[in-house]
Amino acid sequence: MQSPQLDHSLGWEDGSILAVDQRVLPHEHCLLRLSTVDQLLEAIGTLAIRGAPAIGLAAALGVALSAHRNSAGGIVDDAAVRADAARLSAVRPTAVNLAWGVRRAAARLDDGPGAVLAEALAMLDEDAAANAATAQRGADFVESLIPHGPLRLLTHCNTGRLATAAVGTALGAIVALHGRGRVSEVLVGETRPLLQGARLTAWELGEADVPYRLCVDSAAAAAMARGMVDCVLVGADRIAANGDVANKIGTYGLAVSAAHHGIPFVVVAPRSTWDEELADGSQIVIEERDATEVTSLAGIGVAPARAAVHNPAFDVTPAELVTAVVSEHRIFRPRSSQADLTSPVAP
Ligand code: MRU
C-alpha cells in the first residue's frame, strides 16, 4: 500500500490496477496496487473497490490485467483470460455494470492485450464524461421540480467519486447543486451494515464543503415526516427496462417514505446501469453478504455469537415510487404521461 496519488478512484500503472482502498476510509487513505486477478477479486468482494460504475470499470481493467499476464508476443491465451473474465463477472451479482465492463473489455481480446487495455481506459473516460453530464442533468432536474429556496436533500450509500470514475452520480448532482448555491443541508444515512454513508459520503461531502448531517438509517422516515427533506437523491446498481431500481439495502424504504410524504425520489445513474434485457426488477439477483457484517460493528461483536442473520446488500424499488431516473442520455419518468423525456441539457 502507498499514499494516494490518483485523481480518481481507479487507474492503471505499469501493468497493475491502482485503486483507492475504500475499506479503510476515512481514517486511512491508501492506494492498492493490484497485479493479479485474484487480488482484484478480493478487492471487489471485500468492497475495497465498490459502487456499481467503479466495479464495472475495475472488472474491465481486470480483463486487461489478465490479458497482459496471459499473453506472449502479443498473442493472448484466450481460454485463460475468458476464465478470469467469468470469475470477475460473478464476484458480485447485483450491479449490471460488472458483467458490462467484462463483456466490453473481453470483446477486444482478438486485437491483443494493448487493445483490451485501451478499451478499459476508454471506459474510464466515458464514465467520467457520463458523470459530468448526469450530475448537471440531475441538478437541473431537481431545480425544475423545486425552483426556489434552500434545498434539504437526503442521500443513501455512496454515489460519489469513490464509486465512479469522476464526480459521481447522485452525489455529483448534489455537489453541482451546492455549486449553484442551492443546498442548505444534506442528510446522509449511515448505510448499515458497512457504513458507506458514514465513512465515504460524509467524507466526500466534507471534502467538497457541502453542509451535511449524518443520521442512522432509521431516522430518515421521521426526518421526512418532520418536513426536513425536500428531495431524496440516490444511485443505482441495476435498472430494469420499466424503471424498477436495485440499489443499496434501505433504498426501498426511503422511496416508500418519500412517496408517503409527497417528496420527490430521484435516481441518478449512468446508461451502463440500465439492464434493458430485464422487463422489470423481479429477476434481479440480490447479493446476500456475510452474517458477520451484521453481527459486528467495526470488528466488535454486537449480537449473540450464533444469531441467525438476513443480510441482503440491495433491494428493489418499484418504478411507481420513482419520480425520475436521470441518466446521461435521458430522463425517465415512470409515473409521468411523458415517460421518457430528453432533457434540455446537452448530453
Ligand atoms: O455495496 P456497494 O457499496 O457497492 O453498493 C453501492 C450502491 O448501492 C450505490 O448506491 C450504487 O452502486 C451506485 S454508485 C454510483
XYZ file of C-alpha atoms and ligand atoms in Angstrom:
362
model
C 0.000 0.000 0.000
C 1.100 3.562 -0.727
C -0.157 7.101 -0.277
C -2.842 8.096 -2.772
C -1.674 9.794 -5.976
C -4.782 9.124 -8.055
C -7.165 11.834 -9.203
C -9.900 9.214 -9.359
C -10.705 6.040 -7.511
C -9.156 3.795 -10.200
C -6.204 3.798 -12.568
C -3.555 1.717 -14.346
C 0.208 1.898 -13.917
C 2.997 -0.406 -15.070
C 0.827 -3.475 -15.543
C -1.148 -3.058 -12.316
C -4.533 -1.667 -11.339
C -4.397 1.192 -8.847
C -7.400 1.697 -6.599
C -8.262 3.702 -3.512
C -8.886 1.220 -0.679
C -12.426 2.150 0.355
C -12.383 -0.258 3.327
C -10.172 1.971 5.417
C -11.504 5.442 4.593
C -11.967 7.969 6.123
C -9.232 7.302 8.687
C -6.624 5.987 6.268
C -6.061 6.969 2.641
C -4.362 4.038 0.945
C -3.789 3.094 -2.640
C -3.919 -0.578 -3.602
C -1.662 -1.857 -6.382
C -3.356 -4.959 -7.764
C -1.185 -7.083 -10.024
C -3.225 -10.314 -10.171
C -6.852 -11.088 -10.911
C -7.100 -12.894 -7.567
C -6.110 -9.667 -5.778
C -8.726 -7.760 -7.771
C -11.432 -10.330 -6.981
C -10.616 -9.988 -3.285
C -10.691 -6.179 -3.527
C -14.128 -6.168 -5.180
C -15.523 -8.897 -2.926
C -14.453 -7.103 0.265
C -15.613 -3.694 -1.060
C -12.163 -2.140 -1.237
C -13.477 -1.240 -4.693
C -17.232 -0.689 -4.646
C -20.079 1.222 -6.276
C -21.671 -0.064 -9.483
C -19.746 2.034 -12.047
C -16.424 1.535 -10.220
C -16.710 -2.252 -10.055
C -17.633 -2.361 -13.759
C -14.586 -0.284 -14.641
C -12.360 -2.300 -12.307
C -13.586 -5.513 -13.919
C -12.755 -4.137 -17.382
C -9.268 -3.292 -16.119
C -9.185 -6.825 -14.650
C -9.716 -8.332 -18.106
C -6.871 -6.109 -19.351
C -4.716 -7.290 -16.453
C -5.451 -10.916 -17.282
C -4.744 -10.335 -20.992
C -1.466 -8.639 -20.040
C -0.404 -11.569 -17.846
C -1.654 -14.302 -20.175
C -0.039 -13.258 -23.441
C 3.243 -13.777 -25.206
C 4.392 -11.874 -28.276
C 1.065 -10.057 -28.485
C -0.871 -13.383 -28.664
C -3.405 -13.784 -25.867
C -4.211 -17.116 -24.197
C -7.914 -16.703 -24.857
C -9.098 -19.553 -22.612
C -7.153 -18.296 -19.581
C -8.458 -14.742 -19.965
C -12.046 -15.900 -20.512
C -11.818 -17.994 -17.318
C -10.707 -14.877 -15.407
C -13.454 -12.844 -17.095
C -16.063 -15.354 -15.903
C -14.762 -15.114 -12.331
C -14.840 -11.305 -12.486
C -18.418 -11.277 -13.826
C -19.579 -13.453 -10.941
C -17.858 -11.791 -7.984
C -20.925 -9.647 -7.123
C -24.272 -10.442 -8.740
C -26.467 -7.343 -8.443
C -24.773 -4.470 -10.300
C -25.140 -4.934 -14.055
C -22.036 -2.780 -14.630
C -19.767 -5.672 -13.640
C -20.772 -8.014 -16.486
C -20.998 -4.994 -18.817
C -17.389 -3.983 -18.037
C -16.111 -7.530 -18.532
C -18.044 -8.019 -21.784
C -16.822 -4.792 -23.346
C -13.170 -5.369 -22.495
C -13.275 -9.063 -23.491
C -14.716 -8.134 -26.899
C -11.279 -6.699 -27.787
C -9.305 -9.856 -26.924
C -8.669 -10.772 -30.562
C -6.840 -7.456 -31.002
C -4.280 -8.190 -28.288
C -3.641 -7.022 -24.700
C -2.989 -3.399 -25.694
C -6.417 -3.131 -27.299
C -8.127 -4.598 -24.218
C -6.383 -2.056 -22.000
C -7.237 0.781 -24.395
C -10.918 -0.246 -24.199
C -10.872 -0.333 -20.390
C -9.205 3.099 -20.221
C -11.714 4.477 -22.740
C -14.480 3.218 -20.449
C -12.955 5.206 -17.567
C -13.059 8.353 -19.731
C -16.620 7.613 -20.829
C -17.769 7.166 -17.246
C -16.123 10.456 -16.284
C -17.975 12.202 -19.137
C -21.232 10.467 -18.166
C -20.712 11.620 -14.558
C -20.272 15.226 -15.627
C -23.380 15.193 -17.846
C -25.516 13.276 -15.366
C -24.577 15.417 -12.396
C -25.620 18.597 -14.244
C -28.795 16.971 -15.564
C -29.646 15.689 -12.096
C -29.121 19.163 -10.641
C -31.214 20.730 -13.437
C -33.966 18.213 -12.843
C -34.113 18.850 -9.094
C -34.165 22.603 -9.776
C -37.027 22.126 -12.247
C -39.018 20.377 -9.503
C -38.057 22.817 -6.745
C -37.080 26.102 -8.441
C -36.719 28.281 -5.349
C -35.338 28.248 -1.832
C -32.676 26.321 0.025
C -32.738 22.567 -0.566
C -32.665 19.931 2.148
C -31.557 16.734 0.422
C -31.310 13.156 1.640
C -28.983 10.530 0.199
C -28.052 6.929 0.923
C -24.912 4.823 0.498
C -22.067 6.371 -1.550
C -22.519 7.524 -5.135
C -19.588 9.912 -5.350
C -16.192 9.882 -6.973
C -15.164 6.804 -4.991
C -17.970 4.852 -6.667
C -17.286 6.082 -10.211
C -14.540 7.412 -12.482
C -15.108 11.084 -11.677
C -17.608 13.252 -9.769
C -20.183 10.558 -9.132
C -23.894 10.226 -9.894
C -26.385 11.276 -7.197
C -23.575 12.783 -5.145
C -22.298 14.526 -8.279
C -25.726 16.134 -8.681
C -25.699 17.167 -5.017
C -22.257 18.759 -5.364
C -23.465 20.523 -8.556
C -26.485 21.884 -6.667
C -24.142 23.061 -3.929
C -22.061 24.835 -6.601
C -25.227 26.664 -7.628
C -25.759 27.819 -4.043
C -28.921 25.747 -3.585
C -28.010 23.262 -0.838
C -28.707 24.125 2.776
C -28.142 20.609 4.095
C -27.660 17.003 3.050
C -28.909 14.307 5.399
C -26.678 11.269 4.937
C -27.943 7.857 6.001
C -25.105 5.947 7.636
C -25.899 2.865 5.462
C -25.653 -0.167 7.687
C -24.075 -2.630 7.716
C -20.881 -1.381 6.006
C -21.430 2.334 6.613
C -20.738 3.637 3.117
C -22.740 6.763 4.020
C -20.919 7.432 7.287
C -17.429 6.534 6.104
C -17.425 7.594 2.457
C -20.261 10.008 1.630
C -19.716 12.109 4.742
C -16.013 12.252 3.876
C -16.652 13.258 0.256
C -19.200 15.927 1.246
C -16.750 17.299 3.797
C -14.007 17.468 1.159
C -16.394 19.362 -1.149
C -17.501 21.717 1.673
C -21.131 20.672 1.327
C -23.054 21.058 4.616
C -24.303 17.682 5.833
C -25.562 15.827 8.859
C -25.219 12.118 9.337
C -28.195 10.123 10.620
C -28.889 6.489 11.357
C -30.843 4.888 8.537
C -33.926 4.516 10.719
C -34.097 8.317 11.274
C -34.864 9.031 7.614
C -38.625 8.434 7.611
C -39.123 10.598 10.696
C -36.987 13.349 9.136
C -39.311 13.302 6.120
C -42.378 13.419 8.392
C -40.911 16.443 10.185
C -40.501 18.341 6.894
C -36.699 18.165 6.930
C -36.298 16.729 3.403
C -37.197 18.366 0.058
C -35.828 15.667 -2.234
C -34.211 12.213 -1.995
C -31.316 11.525 -4.391
C -29.805 8.054 -4.741
C -27.818 5.972 -7.234
C -28.491 2.510 -8.647
C -26.848 -0.848 -9.235
C -29.235 -2.159 -11.909
C -32.278 -0.563 -13.504
C -34.814 -2.717 -15.352
C -36.481 -1.562 -18.577
C -39.636 -0.457 -16.709
C -37.622 1.696 -14.262
C -37.505 -0.670 -11.266
C -34.283 0.213 -9.427
C -31.937 -2.070 -7.476
C -29.800 -0.088 -5.038
C -28.267 -0.347 -1.574
C -30.478 -2.003 1.027
C -32.689 0.643 2.615
C -33.390 2.488 -0.631
C -36.835 0.903 -0.999
C -37.831 2.051 2.467
C -36.707 5.586 1.640
C -38.817 5.513 -1.549
C -41.903 4.317 0.341
C -41.445 7.078 2.918
C -40.810 9.714 0.241
C -43.981 8.707 -1.649
C -45.986 8.791 1.579
C -44.787 12.327 2.303
C -45.041 13.616 -1.278
C -41.256 14.084 -1.576
C -39.539 13.640 -4.977
C -37.430 10.489 -5.178
C -34.765 10.878 -7.878
C -32.343 8.192 -9.078
C -29.168 9.343 -10.845
C -27.312 6.622 -12.762
C -25.349 6.186 -15.985
C -26.604 4.348 -19.074
C -24.306 1.435 -18.127
C -26.527 0.744 -15.088
C -29.644 0.157 -17.220
C -30.395 -3.501 -17.945
C -32.851 -3.284 -20.833
C -32.919 -7.087 -21.054
C -34.890 -7.226 -17.812
C -38.536 -6.241 -18.215
C -38.820 -5.470 -14.500
C -36.901 -5.810 -11.256
C -38.313 -9.183 -10.195
C -35.427 -11.082 -11.839
C -32.643 -9.001 -10.268
C -30.377 -11.195 -8.156
C -29.866 -9.660 -4.734
C -26.443 -10.283 -3.200
C -26.600 -11.812 0.283
C -23.493 -10.969 2.276
C -21.738 -12.478 5.259
C -23.553 -12.595 8.600
C -20.602 -11.027 10.417
C -21.314 -7.695 8.685
C -24.495 -7.521 10.773
C -23.422 -9.270 13.962
C -20.422 -6.989 14.423
C -19.647 -3.312 14.136
C -16.093 -2.181 13.349
C -14.890 -5.666 14.271
C -16.662 -5.762 17.635
C -19.409 -8.326 18.140
C -22.815 -6.769 18.856
C -25.093 -9.826 18.643
C -25.180 -13.285 20.205
C -22.456 -15.408 18.625
C -24.928 -17.746 16.932
C -27.506 -15.175 15.848
C -29.074 -16.073 12.501
C -28.825 -13.175 10.055
C -30.622 -11.802 6.989
C -28.105 -9.604 5.163
C -29.215 -8.569 1.664
C -26.869 -5.937 0.220
C -29.524 -4.432 -2.073
C -33.256 -4.035 -2.548
C -35.508 -3.230 -5.493
C -37.588 -0.062 -5.566
C -40.604 -0.374 -7.862
C -40.754 2.190 -10.668
C -44.045 3.579 -9.385
C -42.189 5.031 -6.382
C -39.516 6.699 -8.540
C -40.047 10.298 -9.651
C -37.329 10.058 -12.299
C -34.197 8.192 -13.316
C -31.687 10.721 -14.635
C -29.003 9.334 -16.975
C -26.608 10.961 -19.412
C -28.834 10.016 -22.364
C -32.332 10.529 -20.971
C -34.596 11.351 -18.087
C -37.040 8.516 -17.470
C -40.187 9.391 -15.507
C -42.095 6.186 -14.784
C -45.128 7.971 -13.312
C -45.407 10.661 -15.973
C -47.537 10.506 -19.119
C -44.357 11.652 -20.882
C -42.375 8.717 -19.507
C -39.147 9.264 -21.376
C -38.005 12.839 -21.665
C -34.933 14.184 -23.302
C -33.595 16.840 -21.021
C -32.906 20.280 -22.473
C -29.366 19.860 -21.159
C -26.917 18.641 -23.809
C -25.617 15.122 -23.027
O -22.321 -2.448 -1.849
P -21.902 -1.191 -2.542
O -21.243 -0.204 -1.646
O -21.107 -1.468 -3.799
O -23.280 -0.534 -3.015
C -23.240 0.624 -3.789
C -24.566 1.239 -4.031
O -25.587 0.701 -3.695
C -24.571 2.534 -4.796
O -25.676 3.303 -4.433
C -24.658 2.235 -6.294
O -23.699 1.296 -6.675
C -24.489 3.469 -7.112
S -22.819 4.101 -7.097
C -22.789 5.417 -8.196
